[in-house]
């Protein structure tokens, strides 16, 4: 009961005792007693009288003002750190470059430094909890990464416990795409979706799966690992060691590799000029070349979109989602990529499954992972009370 | 509460009042009162004293003896009809040929005739409900097929309501693979699986998806339609109108087509002899040719297995299931097919997702659909009581 009250207040905002009693199907007396206990725990508070609904005025209940969560979302080449309130609304957030291949200790030290700086700026001594997301498979229950292909040195490292110890608060570790999917559900375009996919196209490619409003992690916690679906019999070698994986064709590293090859081979004047100027190319440079009308750059985006669309079409036939949200750095390549992904996905899936299927870009950008990570720990902080309800 | 009691008795067999009280977390008095009401409804009964567990002997409760459900599972070329008891154990079942392309009226008339014959043999006047499954997409809530590619004439036909009216009992309609997945969960190899896939390879190819013990149908009810995942850019035209679908390569019709072509082209002496003898070939004839050591027949099975394995590998990376059960008529092709499917699936999926992933053949055969369809209606018959609990 207490958990259900807290989750309602988190997701819907302040509610009167009468509303809570109606929503949860219990008496106002029960609500009053539960809210009193939550106040003692420092989790909820009464905040005056609700506007009258005709009858007697009812006391308005809200989450405690001073609940703060830390959300950390680590990608291959950058991390976002943020602090939220009890409703998982972002108070402050920051995105900085970082190289995940440096290993867990320096990367986590950087994340902690940023988190502490944000907490200081907000005048907070200790958060109520922290969520952290990394770009690889995770054993959610043990709080450790498991054989993550693009995270050398992280396999089995106790990320969750290290973070909890340093911050002096409970922590939770998940895969980045799972956190991003939750972020989209909490505050993004997936707010009203029960069954949807969040597809991240960054250095790697992965997918968060939400079934009936809940994250689906698979039996080993590696559901959604679509970057390693094979799209060609042969093809470039992937970070995972196999060949022909989607990620090895359409991920950010693959695009940077192909852009560099096109520049060096003289197939793309625009990319060649950028390479000359900078010494190396990233996926983002392709969109600069596209803006200059470079045909080869357009082709690179089309190829990546087509192969991503092929995989999404298979997933649509299998999963029949109500929404697909596309996010991650490569979406900076913009609408040319989205158009190609949509075209292939709509054309190749069963009409029944695509009739009402929106495929949209994330509007939260870097914040989705921060919000999702903070939301994960909010559920954990609010949920230990579940047993007593 | 009443529903939970009935479902426990269905899935676990007779239980004492004490056991029920423990399992459901309520008092024995509550259980006694609920069981009394269920007895009045003709759904449960007391069946004497349970063996003592040291303390006072407790009354044993069971489902009513005379609960009977009808399960009908219609495939493209045959149907299975059965009658079960309240625990969804099959009392009698029968499988007969039928051609689904004849349209709903003759096919349903045949199903009703078989069901009535079985009920007569068992001395039953009226079942408590009937479940029916068809090989195509279904609007579960409306009880009608929706644009089913291999079922001409069935689109929008009120299958559920026609069956309910004729049998004078509530009915439910679902997709055949969903019913088969439930059958495997209730009485087959998936009894202990929470997240698993049931893959049917018959005339068509489809997949039932179970998430956390419950069927996942997708937002439009067409989840699991993996037969129309495109495995080649070009390829034979599929019944759905597209080209390159898995089903157009590896379904029963496709195998029969390729076997016939091999026979006519002189590539397979064994298949040519069978074609000469019978005038036409089915997928099952391929296994006869394999038994004679026919190289071309072996190749046909390998090709079908390889393409099926490619699709399953993608689904394993996406869904990370705990078990894959393979069923359907084409599994009559036996272990050569299974070996190829396993080989490709294990080789192409992420190691983390296949470490503990059994891929096994169904042991229920034709009964899985009958059991699943009956189980679906059992849930429906036991569940309307849920509101009162």
XYZ file of C-alpha atoms in Angstrom:
778
model
C 0.000 0.000 0.000
C 2.761 2.439 0.914
C 4.624 1.615 -2.287
C 1.492 2.117 -4.339
C 0.916 5.516 -2.725
C 4.505 6.590 -3.414
C 4.410 5.389 -7.016
C 1.125 7.226 -7.643
C 2.565 10.428 -6.217
C 5.706 9.963 -8.308
C 3.883 9.358 -11.557
C 0.824 11.603 -11.134
C 1.903 14.369 -8.762
C 0.146 15.568 -5.588
C -3.143 13.803 -4.879
C -5.792 14.357 -2.238
C -6.481 11.682 0.342
C -9.865 11.181 -1.302
C -8.261 10.650 -4.714
C -5.736 8.217 -3.252
C -8.474 6.278 -1.482
C -10.448 6.045 -4.751
C -7.425 5.094 -6.845
C -6.227 2.402 -4.465
C -9.649 1.121 -3.466
C -9.260 1.610 0.282
C -10.812 3.879 2.921
C -9.686 7.458 3.617
C -8.828 6.352 7.135
C -6.391 3.785 5.763
C -4.837 6.402 3.513
C -4.463 8.844 6.390
C -2.711 6.211 8.499
C -0.387 5.152 5.686
C 0.498 8.751 4.818
C 1.302 9.416 8.466
C 3.735 6.494 8.435
C 5.281 7.667 5.150
C 5.754 11.144 6.690
C 7.659 9.616 9.581
C 9.891 7.849 7.044
C 10.538 11.190 5.337
C 9.004 10.011 2.068
C 5.635 11.800 1.893
C 4.038 14.907 3.355
C 0.717 16.672 3.616
C 0.739 19.921 1.680
C -2.509 21.679 2.576
C -6.055 21.381 1.345
C -7.021 20.152 -2.103
C -9.465 22.209 -4.155
C -12.985 21.185 -3.196
C -14.796 18.684 -5.390
C -18.191 19.704 -3.988
C -18.015 17.818 -0.718
C -15.685 18.183 2.224
C -12.215 19.473 1.377
C -9.555 16.795 1.381
C -5.927 16.994 2.479
C -3.435 17.053 -0.372
C -0.540 14.584 -0.197
C 2.783 14.860 -2.008
C 6.198 13.238 -1.959
C 8.650 14.738 0.512
C 10.308 17.859 -0.892
C 13.831 16.741 -0.171
C 13.942 13.362 -1.910
C 16.811 13.380 -4.401
C 18.006 10.672 -6.763
C 21.189 10.484 -8.842
C 20.982 9.104 -12.376
C 24.110 8.166 -14.356
C 23.995 6.987 -17.956
C 27.332 5.902 -19.380
C 27.804 5.457 -23.122
C 30.854 4.349 -25.085
C 32.162 7.884 -25.582
C 30.266 10.048 -23.120
C 28.285 10.036 -19.914
C 25.312 11.974 -18.605
C 24.890 12.558 -14.889
C 21.866 14.155 -13.284
C 20.032 14.774 -10.044
C 16.248 14.449 -9.835
C 13.560 15.037 -7.256
C 11.290 12.337 -5.869
C 9.097 12.519 -8.972
C 12.189 11.846 -11.107
C 12.069 15.325 -12.634
C 15.602 16.422 -13.560
C 16.913 19.288 -11.404
C 20.365 19.444 -12.947
C 22.131 17.361 -15.538
C 25.440 17.396 -17.350
C 26.893 15.446 -20.273
C 30.653 15.014 -20.575
C 32.942 13.000 -22.826
C 34.445 9.818 -21.414
C 36.022 6.719 -22.857
C 34.461 3.551 -21.487
C 37.455 1.479 -22.582
C 39.508 3.110 -19.791
C 37.887 0.591 -17.462
C 35.568 0.845 -14.473
C 37.704 2.665 -11.911
C 38.556 5.891 -13.768
C 35.114 6.021 -15.409
C 33.239 5.535 -12.141
C 35.523 8.074 -10.433
C 34.547 10.585 -13.109
C 30.846 9.794 -12.687
C 31.128 10.220 -8.916
C 32.984 13.504 -9.284
C 30.240 14.872 -11.537
C 27.491 13.576 -9.281
C 29.087 15.136 -6.214
C 29.548 18.440 -8.030
C 25.865 18.488 -8.995
C 24.784 17.540 -5.460
C 26.992 20.323 -4.067
C 25.523 22.875 -6.446
C 22.072 21.835 -5.269
C 23.127 21.874 -1.605
C 22.417 18.180 -1.092
C 24.485 16.145 1.293
C 23.287 12.676 0.395
C 20.872 11.389 -2.264
C 18.247 8.771 -1.375
C 19.633 6.504 -4.064
C 21.445 6.307 -7.374
C 20.820 4.511 -10.640
C 23.579 3.816 -13.137
C 23.391 2.464 -16.672
C 26.182 1.055 -18.861
C 26.294 0.101 -22.561
C 26.462 -3.662 -22.211
C 24.748 -6.730 -20.739
C 24.205 -6.559 -16.994
C 23.328 -9.054 -14.297
C 20.640 -6.884 -12.743
C 20.375 -8.878 -9.522
C 24.113 -8.979 -8.842
C 24.687 -5.448 -10.104
C 27.619 -6.315 -12.390
C 28.290 -6.127 -16.152
C 28.476 -9.542 -17.868
C 30.897 -10.046 -20.795
C 30.168 -6.593 -22.268
C 31.731 -6.516 -25.781
C 32.627 -2.796 -25.875
C 33.616 -2.430 -22.190
C 37.033 -4.077 -21.685
C 37.852 -4.524 -17.995
C 34.256 -4.183 -16.761
C 33.259 -7.861 -16.806
C 32.053 -8.760 -13.321
C 33.141 -5.438 -11.765
C 30.835 -4.596 -8.799
C 29.563 -1.332 -10.307
C 26.402 -1.154 -8.231
C 28.062 -1.816 -4.894
C 30.971 0.540 -5.609
C 28.544 3.355 -6.389
C 26.395 2.622 -3.338
C 29.432 2.612 -1.063
C 30.814 5.880 -2.426
C 27.492 7.720 -2.265
C 26.328 6.129 0.980
C 22.957 5.297 -0.584
C 21.325 2.321 -2.286
C 22.180 1.914 -5.953
C 21.004 -0.081 -8.946
C 22.786 -1.024 -12.193
C 21.120 -1.661 -15.523
C 21.813 -1.714 -19.228
C 21.747 1.732 -20.870
C 18.924 0.906 -23.269
C 16.754 -0.391 -20.442
C 17.280 2.882 -18.568
C 16.568 4.920 -21.707
C 13.362 2.962 -22.349
C 12.217 3.716 -18.795
C 13.166 7.377 -19.257
C 11.029 7.585 -22.394
C 8.184 5.929 -20.537
C 8.484 8.272 -17.567
C 8.969 11.590 -19.305
C 9.269 11.101 -23.052
C 7.282 10.077 -26.101
C 6.417 6.648 -24.663
C 4.419 8.061 -21.732
C 1.225 6.338 -22.810
C 2.696 3.172 -24.313
C 2.322 -0.220 -22.605
C 4.251 -2.334 -25.130
C 7.068 -0.553 -26.927
C 10.684 -0.756 -28.044
C 13.408 1.811 -27.453
C 16.172 1.388 -30.029
C 19.495 3.061 -29.302
C 21.853 3.646 -32.208
C 25.114 4.893 -30.721
C 28.591 3.423 -30.914
C 26.691 0.177 -30.302
C 23.093 -0.721 -31.067
C 20.666 -2.078 -28.487
C 17.002 -2.218 -27.636
C 14.964 -1.762 -24.458
C 11.784 -3.828 -24.348
C 8.723 -2.802 -22.349
C 5.930 -5.375 -21.977
C 2.703 -4.319 -20.307
C 4.386 -1.293 -18.791
C 7.323 -3.228 -17.303
C 10.879 -3.716 -18.546
C 11.469 -7.149 -20.011
C 15.064 -8.255 -19.386
C 15.037 -11.866 -20.611
C 16.084 -14.889 -18.592
C 19.784 -13.976 -18.574
C 19.250 -10.207 -18.574
C 20.462 -9.797 -22.149
C 17.176 -9.332 -23.987
C 17.295 -6.535 -26.551
C 20.824 -7.222 -27.716
C 19.855 -6.534 -31.311
C 23.215 -5.046 -32.321
C 24.501 -8.585 -32.679
C 21.717 -9.870 -34.883
C 23.387 -10.994 -38.097
C 22.177 -9.063 -41.125
C 24.618 -10.482 -43.685
C 26.229 -13.880 -44.084
C 29.614 -12.166 -44.323
C 30.666 -8.670 -43.389
C 32.965 -6.635 -41.186
C 34.108 -8.146 -37.902
C 32.155 -6.899 -34.899
C 33.448 -6.024 -31.434
C 31.729 -9.219 -30.260
C 34.004 -11.324 -32.491
C 31.354 -12.422 -34.993
C 30.854 -11.107 -38.509
C 27.848 -9.554 -40.180
C 26.266 -8.100 -36.995
C 23.935 -5.107 -37.413
C 26.215 -3.050 -35.168
C 29.221 -3.757 -37.409
C 27.290 -2.172 -40.297
C 25.178 0.552 -38.723
C 26.633 1.470 -35.312
C 28.527 4.707 -34.757
C 31.957 3.032 -34.951
C 31.011 1.312 -38.184
C 29.816 4.584 -39.721
C 33.012 6.359 -38.701
C 35.023 3.489 -40.232
C 33.087 3.617 -43.513
C 33.250 7.419 -43.656
C 37.019 7.277 -43.212
C 37.324 4.632 -45.932
C 35.184 6.725 -48.303
C 37.326 9.793 -47.602
C 40.591 7.928 -48.153
C 39.383 6.242 -51.337
C 38.429 9.580 -52.870
C 34.739 8.682 -53.055
C 33.660 11.629 -50.916
C 35.192 15.088 -51.336
C 33.302 16.453 -48.321
C 34.419 13.643 -45.985
C 37.974 13.861 -47.360
C 38.074 17.568 -46.491
C 36.784 16.868 -42.974
C 39.325 14.087 -42.494
C 42.120 16.355 -43.706
C 41.014 19.033 -41.240
C 40.533 16.837 -38.154
C 42.729 13.827 -38.590
C 39.801 11.457 -37.860
C 36.099 11.162 -38.554
C 33.096 10.332 -36.375
C 29.569 9.349 -37.353
C 28.487 12.938 -36.690
C 30.767 14.168 -39.483
C 28.632 12.299 -41.970
C 25.756 14.687 -41.351
C 28.061 17.642 -42.060
C 28.927 16.031 -45.383
C 25.248 15.348 -46.078
C 24.521 19.031 -45.470
C 27.051 19.780 -48.237
C 25.178 17.502 -50.599
C 27.789 14.731 -50.568
C 26.278 11.706 -52.337
C 28.517 9.138 -50.628
C 27.580 10.450 -47.173
C 23.894 10.173 -48.055
C 24.513 6.606 -49.178
C 26.241 5.710 -45.894
C 23.200 6.903 -43.944
C 20.809 5.096 -46.270
C 22.709 1.820 -45.925
C 22.739 2.077 -42.142
C 19.038 2.917 -42.088
C 18.163 0.072 -44.418
C 19.933 -2.568 -42.360
C 18.490 -1.210 -39.129
C 15.063 -1.252 -40.763
C 15.519 -4.886 -41.800
C 16.097 -5.870 -38.191
C 13.264 -3.703 -36.885
C 10.879 -5.220 -39.431
C 11.677 -8.681 -38.036
C 11.103 -7.436 -34.501
C 7.799 -5.832 -35.476
C 6.591 -9.133 -36.948
C 7.690 -10.954 -33.808
C 6.756 -8.482 -31.081
C 3.952 -6.340 -32.571
C 4.849 -3.284 -30.476
C 2.644 -0.209 -30.158
C 5.527 2.241 -30.591
C 9.204 2.299 -31.553
C 11.351 5.120 -30.172
C 14.749 5.669 -31.805
C 17.466 7.337 -29.744
C 21.228 7.461 -29.297
C 23.952 9.610 -30.756
C 23.607 8.389 -34.323
C 20.107 9.879 -34.426
C 21.994 13.168 -34.733
C 22.171 12.061 -38.370
C 18.554 13.124 -38.391
C 15.621 12.596 -40.620
C 17.427 10.948 -43.534
C 18.220 8.051 -41.233
C 14.739 7.967 -39.719
C 13.130 8.081 -43.171
C 15.128 5.079 -44.340
C 14.456 3.105 -41.143
C 10.733 3.845 -41.378
C 10.543 3.012 -45.072
C 12.119 -0.419 -44.692
C 10.309 -1.284 -41.463
C 6.868 -0.343 -42.773
C 7.426 -2.043 -46.119
C 8.689 -5.330 -44.745
C 6.448 -5.945 -41.751
C 2.988 -7.469 -41.788
C 0.436 -4.673 -42.488
C -1.608 -5.627 -39.407
C 1.401 -4.945 -37.181
C 2.289 -1.558 -38.707
C -1.184 -0.075 -39.198
C -0.941 1.964 -36.007
C 2.780 1.774 -35.342
C 4.536 5.116 -34.851
C 8.334 5.078 -35.302
C 9.620 8.295 -33.751
C 12.844 9.914 -32.598
C 13.450 10.397 -28.891
C 12.909 13.973 -27.759
C 14.741 13.528 -24.463
C 18.188 12.975 -25.968
C 20.885 12.470 -23.339
C 18.382 12.906 -20.515
C 16.493 9.674 -21.201
C 19.201 7.521 -19.610
C 19.542 9.813 -16.589
C 15.785 9.858 -15.990
C 15.516 6.114 -16.492
C 18.404 5.330 -14.136
C 16.909 7.621 -11.483
C 13.504 6.070 -11.986
C 14.951 2.593 -11.501
C 16.362 3.535 -8.119
C 13.164 5.387 -7.194
C 11.222 2.143 -7.661
C 13.754 0.355 -5.534
C 13.663 2.995 -2.769
C 9.871 3.081 -2.751
C 9.464 -0.671 -3.092
C 11.119 -2.216 -0.013
C 7.997 -0.995 1.730
C 5.922 -3.263 -0.476
C 6.207 -6.171 1.941
C 4.485 -4.260 4.692
C 1.493 -3.262 2.560
C -10.151 -15.326 -4.412
C -12.512 -17.841 -6.049
C -10.581 -17.641 -9.304
C -7.311 -18.166 -7.496
C -8.692 -21.225 -5.741
C -9.952 -22.704 -9.014
C -6.685 -22.021 -10.846
C -4.676 -23.624 -8.035
C -6.872 -26.714 -8.131
C -6.578 -26.818 -11.932
C -2.799 -26.526 -11.988
C -1.869 -28.426 -8.822
C -4.667 -30.918 -8.219
C -6.670 -31.492 -5.019
C -5.515 -29.385 -2.056
C -6.547 -29.327 1.566
C -8.227 -26.266 3.020
C -5.094 -25.702 5.098
C -2.889 -25.803 1.990
C -5.191 -23.411 0.150
C -5.215 -21.017 3.098
C -1.407 -21.075 3.213
C -0.988 -20.688 -0.549
C -3.423 -17.807 -0.826
C -2.521 -16.137 2.450
C -6.005 -16.108 3.971
C -7.710 -17.848 6.889
C -9.161 -21.357 6.749
C -12.540 -19.850 7.525
C -12.342 -17.709 4.402
C -11.355 -20.753 2.343
C -14.242 -22.782 3.755
C -16.716 -20.027 2.866
C -15.327 -19.584 -0.650
C -15.291 -23.314 -1.306
C -18.917 -23.541 -0.171
C -19.849 -20.868 -2.717
C -17.857 -22.632 -5.448
C -19.688 -25.873 -4.629
C -23.034 -24.114 -5.119
C -21.780 -22.928 -8.508
C -20.892 -26.523 -9.414
C -17.189 -25.696 -9.802
C -15.532 -27.183 -6.712
C -16.261 -29.884 -4.198
C -15.012 -31.328 -0.947
C -13.594 -34.813 -1.398
C -12.928 -36.125 2.091
C -10.064 -35.708 4.528
C -6.513 -34.928 3.542
C -3.695 -37.011 4.984
C -2.703 -35.562 8.349
C 0.278 -33.225 8.506
C 0.660 -33.749 12.233
C -2.106 -31.435 13.368
C -5.833 -31.585 12.816
C -6.918 -33.293 9.603
C -8.015 -30.883 6.904
C -10.781 -31.244 4.338
C -9.541 -31.919 0.818
C -10.911 -29.700 -1.966
C -10.995 -30.508 -5.689
C -12.580 -29.182 -8.843
C -16.069 -30.529 -9.552
C -15.905 -33.941 -11.221
C -18.189 -33.048 -14.071
C -16.461 -29.969 -15.486
C -15.738 -30.573 -19.168
C -14.060 -28.332 -21.722
C -13.827 -28.704 -25.488
C -10.553 -27.807 -27.221
C -10.307 -27.430 -30.993
C -7.037 -26.752 -32.806
C -7.389 -26.158 -36.536
C -4.365 -26.265 -38.812
C -4.098 -25.704 -42.541
C -4.606 -29.363 -43.441
C -5.954 -31.008 -40.303
C -7.735 -30.396 -37.033
C -7.543 -31.873 -33.556
C -10.589 -31.912 -31.323
C -10.608 -32.986 -27.699
C -12.561 -33.014 -24.465
C -10.843 -32.351 -21.135
C -11.787 -32.336 -17.489
C -11.632 -29.275 -15.249
C -7.885 -29.711 -14.817
C -7.520 -29.626 -18.605
C -6.414 -33.262 -18.754
C -7.448 -34.747 -22.092
C -10.185 -37.396 -21.779
C -10.585 -38.054 -25.490
C -9.048 -36.489 -28.560
C -9.133 -37.045 -32.294
C -7.173 -35.655 -35.240
C -8.741 -35.571 -38.698
C -7.772 -34.080 -42.051
C -9.490 -30.888 -43.101
C -8.782 -28.149 -45.612
C -8.927 -24.718 -44.031
C -9.325 -23.063 -47.430
C -12.876 -24.442 -47.631
C -13.893 -21.497 -45.452
C -15.331 -21.167 -41.967
C -18.750 -22.776 -42.318
C -17.819 -26.287 -43.493
C -14.696 -26.358 -41.316
C -16.554 -25.268 -38.163
C -19.369 -27.725 -38.964
C -16.770 -30.497 -39.070
C -15.233 -29.355 -35.775
C -18.677 -29.284 -34.127
C -19.536 -32.732 -35.459
C -16.333 -34.158 -33.994
C -16.803 -32.337 -30.697
C -20.391 -33.586 -30.372
C -19.297 -37.131 -31.188
C -16.635 -37.012 -28.465
C -19.072 -35.501 -25.952
C -21.600 -38.240 -26.798
C -19.013 -40.973 -26.316
C -18.242 -39.482 -22.911
C -21.950 -39.106 -22.051
C -21.728 -35.337 -21.710
C -24.657 -33.168 -22.660
C -23.011 -29.773 -22.547
C -19.416 -28.666 -21.914
C -18.692 -25.736 -19.595
C -16.881 -23.970 -22.413
C -14.903 -24.393 -25.592
C -11.622 -23.018 -26.882
C -10.759 -22.914 -30.561
C -7.508 -22.061 -32.297
C -6.886 -21.213 -35.958
C -3.663 -20.792 -37.991
C -3.764 -17.029 -38.495
C -3.939 -13.672 -36.735
C -6.911 -13.269 -34.430
C -8.609 -10.359 -32.717
C -8.790 -12.053 -29.344
C -11.282 -9.625 -27.828
C -13.722 -9.743 -30.742
C -13.201 -13.460 -31.345
C -12.610 -13.166 -35.109
C -9.703 -13.910 -37.488
C -8.055 -10.792 -38.959
C -6.709 -10.914 -42.548
C -5.323 -14.456 -42.132
C -3.067 -15.141 -45.161
C -3.717 -18.876 -45.460
C -7.439 -18.822 -44.475
C -9.442 -17.401 -47.398
C -13.009 -16.539 -46.401
C -12.305 -16.402 -42.658
C -11.466 -12.692 -42.329
C -13.819 -11.221 -39.726
C -15.970 -14.384 -39.448
C -17.435 -14.615 -35.912
C -15.777 -17.935 -35.082
C -15.998 -17.572 -31.312
C -19.649 -16.580 -31.230
C -20.679 -19.244 -33.768
C -19.016 -21.937 -31.657
C -20.535 -20.607 -28.418
C -24.011 -20.535 -29.943
C -23.782 -24.060 -31.339
C -22.394 -25.585 -28.135
C -24.515 -23.457 -25.780
C -21.421 -22.582 -23.762
C -18.906 -19.746 -23.594
C -16.121 -19.920 -26.154
C -12.789 -18.279 -26.871
C -10.801 -17.957 -30.110
C -7.039 -17.639 -30.382
C -4.169 -18.161 -32.760
C -2.997 -21.780 -33.029
C 0.545 -21.072 -31.863
C -0.717 -19.226 -28.800
C -2.855 -22.231 -27.894
C 0.043 -24.617 -28.506
C 2.344 -22.523 -26.319
C -0.211 -22.676 -23.509
C -0.587 -26.419 -24.035
C 3.176 -26.890 -23.684
C 3.118 -24.759 -20.558
C 0.215 -26.677 -19.042
C 1.215 -30.235 -19.843
C 4.341 -30.283 -21.983
C 8.039 -29.550 -21.907
C 7.494 -25.896 -20.931
C 5.858 -26.716 -17.591
C 8.516 -24.910 -15.595
C 9.335 -22.110 -18.047
C 8.309 -18.511 -17.377
C 9.717 -16.938 -20.573
C 9.720 -19.167 -23.610
C 8.899 -19.432 -27.304
C 6.826 -22.104 -29.007
C 7.707 -22.272 -32.695
C 5.294 -24.083 -34.984
C 6.579 -25.274 -38.334
C 3.574 -26.550 -40.254
C 2.131 -25.417 -43.551
C 2.801 -21.972 -42.089
C 5.328 -20.904 -39.476
C 4.416 -18.997 -36.333
C 5.505 -18.453 -32.771
C 3.743 -18.279 -29.415
C 5.406 -15.969 -26.894
C 5.128 -16.449 -23.142
C 6.398 -13.644 -20.911
C 6.488 -14.180 -17.163
C 4.082 -17.097 -17.479
C 1.503 -15.209 -19.546
C 0.839 -15.205 -23.297
C 2.099 -12.057 -24.987
C -0.149 -11.179 -27.945
C 1.216 -7.780 -29.032
C -0.801 -4.599 -29.367
C -2.736 -5.801 -32.431
C -2.778 -9.470 -31.440
C -0.340 -10.496 -34.161
C 2.861 -10.927 -32.144
C 4.784 -14.058 -33.101
C 4.087 -13.844 -36.816
C 7.619 -14.940 -37.627
C 6.700 -16.823 -40.800
C 6.663 -13.485 -42.584
C 10.057 -12.298 -41.426
C 12.089 -11.781 -44.589
C 15.143 -14.023 -44.752
C 16.228 -13.169 -48.300
C 16.059 -10.014 -50.342
C 14.428 -11.996 -53.141
C 12.809 -15.401 -53.111
C 9.598 -17.295 -53.739
C 6.312 -15.440 -53.350
C 4.613 -16.095 -50.023
C 0.904 -16.579 -49.334
C 1.000 -13.115 -47.727
C 1.945 -11.530 -51.061
C 5.538 -10.595 -50.159
C 8.701 -12.347 -51.260
C 11.525 -13.863 -49.249
C 9.455 -14.720 -46.122
C 10.743 -17.540 -43.899
C 7.492 -19.440 -44.484
C 7.988 -19.299 -48.260
C 11.315 -21.105 -47.767
C 10.798 -23.397 -44.798
C 7.047 -23.948 -44.277
C 5.358 -27.226 -45.175
C 3.960 -25.882 -48.473
C 7.360 -24.562 -49.464
C 9.012 -27.903 -48.707
C 6.385 -29.770 -50.732
C 6.940 -27.325 -53.616
C 10.717 -27.745 -53.513
C 10.451 -31.534 -53.188
C 8.203 -31.649 -56.240
C 10.599 -29.439 -58.210
C 13.544 -31.661 -57.217
C 11.618 -34.768 -58.300
C 10.624 -33.272 -61.648
C 14.112 -31.939 -62.374
C 15.628 -35.374 -61.846
C 17.706 -34.207 -58.879
C 16.153 -36.723 -56.474
C 15.480 -40.330 -57.516
C 13.698 -41.094 -54.229
C 11.361 -38.102 -54.444
C 10.743 -38.788 -58.136
C 9.638 -42.329 -57.280
C 7.311 -41.057 -54.570
C 5.852 -38.445 -56.928
C 5.307 -41.097 -59.597
C 3.527 -43.301 -57.069
C 1.296 -40.659 -55.440
C 0.815 -37.907 -57.990
C 1.848 -35.243 -55.457
C 4.333 -34.754 -52.651
C 4.027 -33.384 -49.122
C 6.706 -32.253 -46.684
C 6.379 -35.628 -44.923
C 7.548 -37.419 -48.081
C 10.920 -35.748 -47.711
C 11.622 -37.768 -44.589
C 10.842 -40.966 -46.500
C 13.409 -39.918 -49.094
C 15.898 -39.041 -46.349
C 15.442 -42.538 -44.907
C 16.509 -43.854 -48.317
C 19.667 -41.769 -48.167
C 18.542 -39.264 -50.802
C 21.078 -36.405 -50.800
C 18.704 -33.839 -52.254
C 16.073 -34.556 -49.596
C 18.688 -34.104 -46.884
C 19.647 -30.786 -48.472
C 16.022 -29.591 -48.470
C 15.770 -30.248 -44.746
C 19.107 -28.585 -44.066
C 18.136 -25.478 -45.999
C 14.824 -25.190 -44.149
C 16.554 -25.704 -40.809
C 19.243 -23.163 -41.583
C 16.796 -20.413 -42.484
C 14.623 -21.191 -39.487
C 17.733 -21.098 -37.311
C 18.706 -17.690 -38.731
C 15.382 -16.257 -37.626
C 15.495 -17.984 -34.242
C 19.006 -16.643 -33.636
C 17.671 -13.107 -34.134
C 14.809 -13.795 -31.750
C 17.171 -15.235 -29.145
C 19.313 -12.081 -29.286
C 16.195 -9.935 -28.959
C 14.108 -11.905 -26.484
C 16.617 -14.011 -24.488
C 14.118 -16.811 -23.816
C 14.684 -19.607 -21.313
C 13.425 -22.316 -23.669
C 12.421 -22.809 -27.298
C 9.930 -25.572 -28.085
C 9.603 -26.623 -31.724
C 6.333 -28.195 -32.837
C 4.083 -28.579 -35.860
C 3.805 -31.145 -38.610
C 7.167 -30.406 -40.212
C 8.863 -31.592 -37.030
C 7.912 -35.043 -38.355
C 11.065 -34.482 -40.419
C 12.774 -35.228 -37.162
C 16.201 -34.763 -35.778
C 17.972 -33.725 -38.992
C 15.820 -30.592 -38.966
C 16.258 -30.001 -35.253
C 20.020 -30.473 -35.506
C 20.281 -27.843 -38.227
C 18.030 -25.375 -36.371
C 20.019 -25.846 -33.179
C 23.370 -25.533 -34.912
C 22.529 -22.224 -36.575
C 20.732 -20.767 -33.577
C 23.486 -21.577 -31.107
C 26.231 -20.432 -33.462
C 24.671 -17.091 -34.349
C 23.270 -15.887 -31.051
C 25.160 -14.107 -28.288
C 26.805 -16.742 -26.036
C 25.241 -15.202 -22.918
C 21.767 -15.829 -24.341
C 22.371 -19.448 -25.366
C 24.397 -20.684 -22.391
C 21.349 -22.266 -20.769
C 18.939 -22.293 -23.686
C 17.361 -25.674 -24.477
C 15.874 -26.006 -27.975
C 13.627 -29.059 -27.876
C 10.905 -30.773 -29.864
C 7.358 -30.771 -28.532
C 6.367 -34.085 -26.992
C 2.650 -33.351 -27.045
C 2.277 -33.275 -30.825
C -1.293 -32.643 -31.948
C -2.528 -32.474 -28.370
C -0.735 -29.234 -27.516
C -3.277 -27.106 -29.392
C -6.244 -28.985 -27.901
C -4.908 -28.640 -24.362
C -4.043 -24.983 -24.901
C -7.442 -24.126 -26.366
C -9.179 -25.895 -23.475
C -6.932 -24.149 -20.993
C -7.788 -20.768 -22.484
C -11.497 -21.348 -21.964
C -10.863 -22.780 -18.488
C -9.244 -19.475 -17.496
C -12.195 -17.631 -18.911
C -14.754 -19.853 -17.137
C -12.883 -19.608 -13.832
C -12.107 -15.911 -14.177
C -15.475 -14.101 -14.377
C -15.582 -14.796 -10.670
C -12.473 -12.683 -10.232
C -14.510 -9.487 -9.791
C -16.217 -10.857 -6.727
C -12.990 -11.855 -5.032
